[in-house]
Short mmCIF file of C-alpha atoms in Angstrom, two decimals:
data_model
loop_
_atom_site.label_atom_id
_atom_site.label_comp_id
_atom_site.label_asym_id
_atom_site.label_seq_id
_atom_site.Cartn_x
_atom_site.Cartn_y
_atom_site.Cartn_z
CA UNK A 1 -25.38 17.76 -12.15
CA UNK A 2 -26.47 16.06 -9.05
CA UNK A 3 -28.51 12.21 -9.13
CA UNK A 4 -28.43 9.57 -6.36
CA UNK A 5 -27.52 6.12 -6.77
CA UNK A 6 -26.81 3.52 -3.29
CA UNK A 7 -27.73 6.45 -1.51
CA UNK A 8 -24.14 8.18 -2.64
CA UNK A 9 -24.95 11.63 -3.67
CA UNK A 10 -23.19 12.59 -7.25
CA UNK A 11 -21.71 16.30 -7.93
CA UNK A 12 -19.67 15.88 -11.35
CA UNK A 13 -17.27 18.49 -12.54
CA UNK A 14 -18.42 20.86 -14.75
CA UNK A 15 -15.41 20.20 -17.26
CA UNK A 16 -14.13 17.04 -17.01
CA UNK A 17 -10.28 16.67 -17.87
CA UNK A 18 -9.75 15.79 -21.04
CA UNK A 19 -6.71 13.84 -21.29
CA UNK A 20 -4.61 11.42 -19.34
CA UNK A 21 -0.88 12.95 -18.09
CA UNK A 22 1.41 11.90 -20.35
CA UNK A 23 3.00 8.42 -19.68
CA UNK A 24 6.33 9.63 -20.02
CA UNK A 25 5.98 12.22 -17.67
CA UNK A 26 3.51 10.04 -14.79
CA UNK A 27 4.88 10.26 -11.54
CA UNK A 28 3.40 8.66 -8.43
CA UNK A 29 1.19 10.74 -6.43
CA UNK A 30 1.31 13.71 -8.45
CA UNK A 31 -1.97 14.00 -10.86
CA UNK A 32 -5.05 13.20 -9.71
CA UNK A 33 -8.44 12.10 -11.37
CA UNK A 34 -11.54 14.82 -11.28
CA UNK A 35 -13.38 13.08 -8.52
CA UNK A 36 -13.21 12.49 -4.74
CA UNK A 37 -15.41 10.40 -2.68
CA UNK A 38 -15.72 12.38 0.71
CA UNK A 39 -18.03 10.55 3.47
CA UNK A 40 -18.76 12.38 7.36
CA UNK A 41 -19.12 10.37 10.72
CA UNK A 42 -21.16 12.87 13.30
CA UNK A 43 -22.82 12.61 16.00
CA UNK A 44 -22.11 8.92 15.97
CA UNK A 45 -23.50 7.98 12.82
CA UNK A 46 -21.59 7.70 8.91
CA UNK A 47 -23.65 10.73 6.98
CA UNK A 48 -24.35 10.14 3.50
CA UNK A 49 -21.09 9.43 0.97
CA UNK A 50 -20.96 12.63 -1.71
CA UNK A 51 -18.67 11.99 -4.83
CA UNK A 52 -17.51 15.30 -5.98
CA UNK A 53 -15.14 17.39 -7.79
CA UNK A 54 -11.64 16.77 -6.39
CA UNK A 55 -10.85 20.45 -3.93
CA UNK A 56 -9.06 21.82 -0.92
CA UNK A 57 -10.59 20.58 2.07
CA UNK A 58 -11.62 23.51 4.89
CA UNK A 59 -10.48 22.51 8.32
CA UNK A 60 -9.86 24.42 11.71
CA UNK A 61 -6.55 25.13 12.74
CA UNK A 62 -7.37 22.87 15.77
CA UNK A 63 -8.30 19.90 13.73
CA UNK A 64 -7.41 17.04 16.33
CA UNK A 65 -5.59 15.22 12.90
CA UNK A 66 -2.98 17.88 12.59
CA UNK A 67 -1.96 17.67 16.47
CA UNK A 68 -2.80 13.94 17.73
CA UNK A 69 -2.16 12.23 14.24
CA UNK A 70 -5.76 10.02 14.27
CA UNK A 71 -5.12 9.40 10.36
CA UNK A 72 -5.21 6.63 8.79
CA UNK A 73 -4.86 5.23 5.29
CA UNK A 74 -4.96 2.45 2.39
CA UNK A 75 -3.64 1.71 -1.32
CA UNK A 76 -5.43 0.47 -3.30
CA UNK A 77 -5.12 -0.16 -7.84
CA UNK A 78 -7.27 -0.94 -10.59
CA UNK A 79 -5.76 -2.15 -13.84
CA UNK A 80 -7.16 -1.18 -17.48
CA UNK A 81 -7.14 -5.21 -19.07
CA UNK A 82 -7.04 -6.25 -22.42
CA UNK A 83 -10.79 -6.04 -23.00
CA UNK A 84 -10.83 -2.42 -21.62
CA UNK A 85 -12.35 -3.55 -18.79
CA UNK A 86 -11.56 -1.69 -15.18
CA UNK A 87 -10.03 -4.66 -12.53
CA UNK A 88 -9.82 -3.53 -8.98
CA UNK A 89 -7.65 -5.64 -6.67
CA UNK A 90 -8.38 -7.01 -3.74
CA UNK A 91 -10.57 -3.98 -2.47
CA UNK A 92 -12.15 -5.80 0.26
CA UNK A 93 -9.18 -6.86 2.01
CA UNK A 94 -8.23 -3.10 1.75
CA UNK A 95 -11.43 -1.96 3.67
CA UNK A 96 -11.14 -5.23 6.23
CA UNK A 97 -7.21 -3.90 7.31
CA UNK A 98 -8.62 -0.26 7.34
CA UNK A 99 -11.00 -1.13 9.98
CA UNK A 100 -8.31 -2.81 12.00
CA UNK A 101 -6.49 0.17 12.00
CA UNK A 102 -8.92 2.43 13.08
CA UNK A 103 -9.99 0.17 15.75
CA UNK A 104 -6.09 0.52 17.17
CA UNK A 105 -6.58 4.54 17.05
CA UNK A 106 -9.86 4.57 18.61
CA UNK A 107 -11.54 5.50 15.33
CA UNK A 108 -15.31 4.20 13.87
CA UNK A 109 -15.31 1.84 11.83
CA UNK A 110 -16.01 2.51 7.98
CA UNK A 111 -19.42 0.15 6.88
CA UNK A 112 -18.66 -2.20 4.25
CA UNK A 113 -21.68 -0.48 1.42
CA UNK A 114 -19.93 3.10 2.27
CA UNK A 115 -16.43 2.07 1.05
CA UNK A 116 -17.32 -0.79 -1.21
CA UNK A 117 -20.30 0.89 -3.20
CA UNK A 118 -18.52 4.10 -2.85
CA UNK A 119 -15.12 2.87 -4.18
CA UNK A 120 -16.86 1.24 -7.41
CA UNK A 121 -19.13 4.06 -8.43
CA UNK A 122 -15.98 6.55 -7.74
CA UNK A 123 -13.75 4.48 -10.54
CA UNK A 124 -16.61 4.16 -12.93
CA UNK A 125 -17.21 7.56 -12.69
CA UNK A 126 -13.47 8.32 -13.52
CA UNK A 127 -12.47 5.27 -15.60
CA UNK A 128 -11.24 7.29 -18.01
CA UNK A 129 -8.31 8.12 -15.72
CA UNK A 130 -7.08 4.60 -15.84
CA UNK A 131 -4.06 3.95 -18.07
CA UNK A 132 -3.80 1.44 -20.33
CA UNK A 133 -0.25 -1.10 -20.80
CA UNK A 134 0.88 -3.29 -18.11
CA UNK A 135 3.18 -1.31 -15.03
CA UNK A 136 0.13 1.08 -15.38
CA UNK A 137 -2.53 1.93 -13.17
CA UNK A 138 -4.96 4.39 -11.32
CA UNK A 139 -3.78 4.02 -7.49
CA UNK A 140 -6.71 4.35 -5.33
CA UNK A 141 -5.89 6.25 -1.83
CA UNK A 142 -8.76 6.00 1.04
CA UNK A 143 -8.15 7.54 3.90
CA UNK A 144 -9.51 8.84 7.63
CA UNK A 145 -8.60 11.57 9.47
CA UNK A 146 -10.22 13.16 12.89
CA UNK A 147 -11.59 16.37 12.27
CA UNK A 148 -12.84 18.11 15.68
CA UNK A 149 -12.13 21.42 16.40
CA UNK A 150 -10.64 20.72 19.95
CA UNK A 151 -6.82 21.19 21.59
CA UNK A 152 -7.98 18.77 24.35
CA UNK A 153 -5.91 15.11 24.03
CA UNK A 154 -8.55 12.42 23.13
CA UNK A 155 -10.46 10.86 20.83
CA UNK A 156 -12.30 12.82 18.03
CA UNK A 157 -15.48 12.80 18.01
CA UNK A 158 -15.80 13.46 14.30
CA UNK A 159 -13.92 12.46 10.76
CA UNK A 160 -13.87 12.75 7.44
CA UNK A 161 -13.30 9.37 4.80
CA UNK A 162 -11.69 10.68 1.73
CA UNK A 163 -11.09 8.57 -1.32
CA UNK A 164 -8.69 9.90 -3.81
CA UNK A 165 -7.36 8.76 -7.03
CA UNK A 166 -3.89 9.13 -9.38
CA UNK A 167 -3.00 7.54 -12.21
CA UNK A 168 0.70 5.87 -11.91
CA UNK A 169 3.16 4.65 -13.54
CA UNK A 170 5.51 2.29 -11.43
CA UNK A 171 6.43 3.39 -8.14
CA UNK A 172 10.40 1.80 -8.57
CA UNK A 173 12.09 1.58 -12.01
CA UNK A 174 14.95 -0.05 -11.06
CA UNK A 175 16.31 -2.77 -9.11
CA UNK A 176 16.65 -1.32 -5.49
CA UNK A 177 19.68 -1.62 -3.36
CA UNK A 178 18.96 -1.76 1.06
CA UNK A 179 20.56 -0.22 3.54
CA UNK A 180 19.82 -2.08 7.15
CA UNK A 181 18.48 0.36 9.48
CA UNK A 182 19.89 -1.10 13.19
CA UNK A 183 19.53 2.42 14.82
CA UNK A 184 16.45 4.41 14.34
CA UNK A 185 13.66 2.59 15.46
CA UNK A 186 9.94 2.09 13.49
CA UNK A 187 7.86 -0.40 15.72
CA UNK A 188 7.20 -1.71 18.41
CA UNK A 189 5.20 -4.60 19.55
CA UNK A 190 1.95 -3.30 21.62
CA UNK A 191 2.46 -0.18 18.98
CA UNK A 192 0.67 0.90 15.62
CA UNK A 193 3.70 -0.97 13.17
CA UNK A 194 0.82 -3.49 12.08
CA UNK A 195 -1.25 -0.32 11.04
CA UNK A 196 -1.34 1.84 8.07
CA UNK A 197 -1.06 4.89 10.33
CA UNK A 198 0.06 8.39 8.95
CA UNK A 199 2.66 8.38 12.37
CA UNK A 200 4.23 5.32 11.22
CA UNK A 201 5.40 6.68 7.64
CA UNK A 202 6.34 10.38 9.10
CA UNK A 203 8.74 8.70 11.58
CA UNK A 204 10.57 6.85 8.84
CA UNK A 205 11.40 10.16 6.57
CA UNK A 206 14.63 11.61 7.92
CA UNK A 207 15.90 7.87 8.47
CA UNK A 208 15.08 7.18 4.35
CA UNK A 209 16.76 10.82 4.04
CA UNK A 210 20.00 9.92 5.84
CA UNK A 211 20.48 6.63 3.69
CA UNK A 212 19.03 8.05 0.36
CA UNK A 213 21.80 10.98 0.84
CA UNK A 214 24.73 7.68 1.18
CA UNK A 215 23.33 6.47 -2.08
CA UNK A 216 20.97 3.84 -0.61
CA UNK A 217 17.08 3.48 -2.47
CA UNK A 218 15.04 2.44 1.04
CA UNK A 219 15.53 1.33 4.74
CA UNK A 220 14.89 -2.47 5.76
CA UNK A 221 14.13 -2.23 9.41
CA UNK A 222 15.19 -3.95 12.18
CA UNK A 223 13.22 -5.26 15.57
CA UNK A 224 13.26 -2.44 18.27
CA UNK A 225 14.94 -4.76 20.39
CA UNK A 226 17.76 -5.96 19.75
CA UNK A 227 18.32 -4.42 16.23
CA UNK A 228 18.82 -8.65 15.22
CA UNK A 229 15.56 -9.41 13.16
CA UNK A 230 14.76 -7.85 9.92
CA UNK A 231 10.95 -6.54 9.65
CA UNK A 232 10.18 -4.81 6.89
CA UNK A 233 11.04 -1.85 4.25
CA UNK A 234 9.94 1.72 4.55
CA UNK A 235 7.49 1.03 1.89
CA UNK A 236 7.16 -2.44 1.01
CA UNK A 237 7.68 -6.59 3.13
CA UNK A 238 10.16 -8.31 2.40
CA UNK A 239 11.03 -11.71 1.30
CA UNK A 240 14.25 -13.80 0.62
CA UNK A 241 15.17 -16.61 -1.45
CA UNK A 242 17.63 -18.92 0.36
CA UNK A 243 18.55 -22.02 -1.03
CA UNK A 244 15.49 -22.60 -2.55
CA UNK A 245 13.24 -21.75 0.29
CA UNK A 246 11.31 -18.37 0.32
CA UNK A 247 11.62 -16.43 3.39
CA UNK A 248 9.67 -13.67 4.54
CA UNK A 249 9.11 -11.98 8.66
CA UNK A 250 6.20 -13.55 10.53
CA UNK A 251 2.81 -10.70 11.63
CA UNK A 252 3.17 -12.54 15.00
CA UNK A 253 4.16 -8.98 17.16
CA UNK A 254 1.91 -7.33 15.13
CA UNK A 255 5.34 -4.71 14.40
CA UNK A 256 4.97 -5.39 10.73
CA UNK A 257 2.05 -4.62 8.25
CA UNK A 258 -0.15 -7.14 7.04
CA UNK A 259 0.81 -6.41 2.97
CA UNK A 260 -2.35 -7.65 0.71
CA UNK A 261 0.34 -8.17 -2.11
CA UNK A 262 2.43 -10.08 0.31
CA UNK A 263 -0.27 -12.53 1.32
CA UNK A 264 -1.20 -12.89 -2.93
CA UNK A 265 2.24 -14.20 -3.13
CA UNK A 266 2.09 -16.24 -0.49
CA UNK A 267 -0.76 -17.66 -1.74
CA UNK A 268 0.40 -18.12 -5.32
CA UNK A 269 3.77 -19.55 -4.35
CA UNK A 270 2.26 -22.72 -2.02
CA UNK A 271 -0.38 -23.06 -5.08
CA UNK A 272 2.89 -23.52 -6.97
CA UNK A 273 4.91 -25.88 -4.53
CA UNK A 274 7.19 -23.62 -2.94
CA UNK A 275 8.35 -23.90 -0.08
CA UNK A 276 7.77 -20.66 2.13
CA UNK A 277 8.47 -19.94 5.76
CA UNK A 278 6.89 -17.28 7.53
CA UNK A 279 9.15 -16.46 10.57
CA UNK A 280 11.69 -14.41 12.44
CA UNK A 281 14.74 -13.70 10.07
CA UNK A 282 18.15 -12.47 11.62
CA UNK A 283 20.46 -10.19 9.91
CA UNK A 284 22.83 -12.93 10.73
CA UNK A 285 21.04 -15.42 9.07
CA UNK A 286 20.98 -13.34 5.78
CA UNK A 287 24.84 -12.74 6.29
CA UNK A 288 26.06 -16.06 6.63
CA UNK A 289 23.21 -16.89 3.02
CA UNK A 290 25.31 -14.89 1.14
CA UNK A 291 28.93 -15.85 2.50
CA UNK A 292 27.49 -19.92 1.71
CA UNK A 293 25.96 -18.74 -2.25
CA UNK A 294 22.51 -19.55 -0.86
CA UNK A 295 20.73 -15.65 -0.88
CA UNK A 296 19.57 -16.32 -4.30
CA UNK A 297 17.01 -13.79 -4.83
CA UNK A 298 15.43 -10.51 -2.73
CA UNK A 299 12.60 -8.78 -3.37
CA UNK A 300 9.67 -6.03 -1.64
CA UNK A 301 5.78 -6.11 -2.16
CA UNK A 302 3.79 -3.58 -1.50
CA UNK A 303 0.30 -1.69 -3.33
CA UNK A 304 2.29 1.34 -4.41
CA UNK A 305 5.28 -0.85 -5.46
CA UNK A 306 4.13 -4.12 -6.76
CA UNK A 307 7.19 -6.43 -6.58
CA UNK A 308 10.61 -4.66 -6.49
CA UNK A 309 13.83 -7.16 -6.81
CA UNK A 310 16.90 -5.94 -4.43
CA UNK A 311 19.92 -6.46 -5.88
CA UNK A 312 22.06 -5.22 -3.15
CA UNK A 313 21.81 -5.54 0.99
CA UNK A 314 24.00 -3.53 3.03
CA UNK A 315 24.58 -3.90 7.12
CA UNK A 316 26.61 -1.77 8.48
CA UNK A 317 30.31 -2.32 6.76
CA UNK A 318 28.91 -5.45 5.19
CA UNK A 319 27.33 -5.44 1.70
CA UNK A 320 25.96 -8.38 -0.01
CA UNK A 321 25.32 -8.12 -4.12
CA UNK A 322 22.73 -10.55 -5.81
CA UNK A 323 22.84 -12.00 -9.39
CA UNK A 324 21.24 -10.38 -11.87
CA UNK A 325 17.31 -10.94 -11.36
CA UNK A 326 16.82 -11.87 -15.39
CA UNK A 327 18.71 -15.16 -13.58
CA UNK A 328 16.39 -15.88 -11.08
CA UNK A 329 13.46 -18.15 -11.09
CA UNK A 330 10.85 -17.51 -8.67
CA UNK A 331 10.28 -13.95 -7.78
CA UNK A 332 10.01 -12.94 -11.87
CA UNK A 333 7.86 -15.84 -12.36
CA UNK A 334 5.31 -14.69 -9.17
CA UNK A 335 5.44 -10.78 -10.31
CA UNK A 336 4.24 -12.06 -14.16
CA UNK A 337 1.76 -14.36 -12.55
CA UNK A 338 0.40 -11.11 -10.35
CA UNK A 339 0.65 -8.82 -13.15
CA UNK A 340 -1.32 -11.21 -15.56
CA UNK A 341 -4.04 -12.19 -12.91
CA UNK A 342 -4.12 -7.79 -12.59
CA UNK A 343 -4.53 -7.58 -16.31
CA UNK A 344 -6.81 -9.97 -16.92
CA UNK A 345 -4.30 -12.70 -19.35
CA UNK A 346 -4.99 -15.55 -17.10
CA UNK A 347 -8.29 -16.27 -14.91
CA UNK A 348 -8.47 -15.12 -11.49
CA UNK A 349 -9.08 -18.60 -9.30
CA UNK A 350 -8.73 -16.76 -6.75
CA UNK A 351 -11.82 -14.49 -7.02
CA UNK A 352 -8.82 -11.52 -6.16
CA UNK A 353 -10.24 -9.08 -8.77
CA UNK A 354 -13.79 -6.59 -8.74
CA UNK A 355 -14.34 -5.26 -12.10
CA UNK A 356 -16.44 -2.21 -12.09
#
């Protein structure tokens, strides 16, 4: 079958899947819905978006992606509510920070109708694929890579935007205990670190190996400096609760990506009163928290991961052990508030959530 609608061109499967992957059994990244959304930029121009059946893409061995890493990408959910209703969140933020990052590699920026139009009419087409219950949801994945057939070192001329979609379950199940990375390096400032660039996440593997294989669940980094201010975690920011005051790094060196579930909570927590500092944060300063009783609470944001509380922070001999995070008051407070305005329970004041 093959119609037209916002000039996207529509190829459905012929046999659409007929049932979710079990809940019990949903792990991140590994199922994916029927359709893709797959849009070309040639000779200087975005072609027209198809949505089609989800397949192996054919490339050249000399696609300039494989050997110059211009490849980009963005997370994305949407949330089955109460009243079966499909909430997206935050999409538009989503396509604003993937155009920022393809303006630092040199790529074209993606129009708003291709990724906004396309995104919606992708997600009704596969609604079906979005779990129901709360910690559910269908994690949306566009992403850019350059596709010219060329050896030579510069920019492609060519690329493929690919929108992908799993169903998920949540991406931590348990409270996560840190390991502070002060040797391997993941940003710079004047580098990509602000970017959601493939590069970035492939040079953080073997360091997440090393201190998964001592027991560890992720990697805080450190500045590239000094190895003095924390930045962020391999897959989430982080913030801090220290004597009542929420802490989290500063974007100001642009080493450190700008999280669209850190800036919700933000939000939400000075439309509650807290107090919240955005700013440099030493290792130090965490250190000498805990020795005084004051590191009350820790806790990552990210798409993929929502809000994960860290119960345990360890620095080279040094490891510091929170209470219990049934005890604490803010972060479990903010991640209900998220999770309700996802869900649909409370109204969205914010205007945060697209329903398709």
């Amino acid at each position: 079958m093959m119609d037209t609608q916002k000039d996207i061109e529509i190829r459905l499967v012929a046999d659409r899947k007929q049932n979710l992957p079990d809940k019990s059994k949903m792990s991140f990244g590994k199922q994916f819905a029927d359709h893709m959304l797959v849009c070309d930029y040639e000779n200087g121009a975005w072609q027209t978006p198809v949505i089609m059946p989800v397949e192996n893409l054919a490339l050249h061995p000399a696609t300039s992606a494989f050997h110059y890493g211009q490849a980009i990408f963005e997370g994305i959910k949407a949330y089955r509510r109460a009243d079966n209703r499909i909430a997206i969140f935050r999409p538009r933020d989503n396509w604003i920070r993937m155009n920022r990052s393809a303006q630092r590699l040199d790529m074209p920026g993606i129009p708003e109708e291709i990724f906004m139009d396309g995104l919606l009419r992708l997600i009704g087409l596969d609604q079906d694929w979005v779990p129901e219950g709360e910690g559910f949801s269908l994690y949306i994945r566009p992403f850019m890579i350059g596709t010219d057939a060329s050896l030579g070192l510069e920019s492609s001329r060519s690329y493929k935007f690919i929108i992908i979609t799993s169903p998920a379950a949540a991406y931590y199940s348990k409270d996560l205990s840190i390991y502070i990375q002060s040797q391997y390096v993941r940003a710079v400032p004047g580098g990509t670190g602000f970017t959601k660039a493939a590069g970035n996440y492939a040079a953080s593997l073997l360091p997440t190996s090393e201190v998964r294989a001592k027991g560890y669940d992720q990697i805080l980094w450190t500045d590239a400096v000094e190895h003095k201010y924390v930045q962020e975690i391999g897959t989430m920011n982080v913030f801090f609760v220290v004597n009542g005051t929420v802490l989290t790094p500063a974007l100001d060196d642009g080493t450190i990506l700008a999280g669209i579930t850190r800036a919700s909570i933000i939000g939400l927590m000075k439309e509650l009163g807290y107090r919240v500092e955005e700013r440099k944060i030493s290792v130090g300063e965490l250190i000498a928290a805990h020795n005084a009783g004051q590191l009350e609470e820790a806790f990552g944001s990210g798409t993929a991961a929502s809000m994960s509380m860290i119960t345990q922070l360890t620095y080279e001999d040094k490891t510091m052990s929170l209470s219990d995070p049934a005890s604490w008051s803010i972060a479990p407070a903010i991640n209900k508030l998220l999770n309700d305005i996802r869900y649909g329970k409370v109204p969205d004041l914010n205007h945060w959530v697209t329903l398709v």
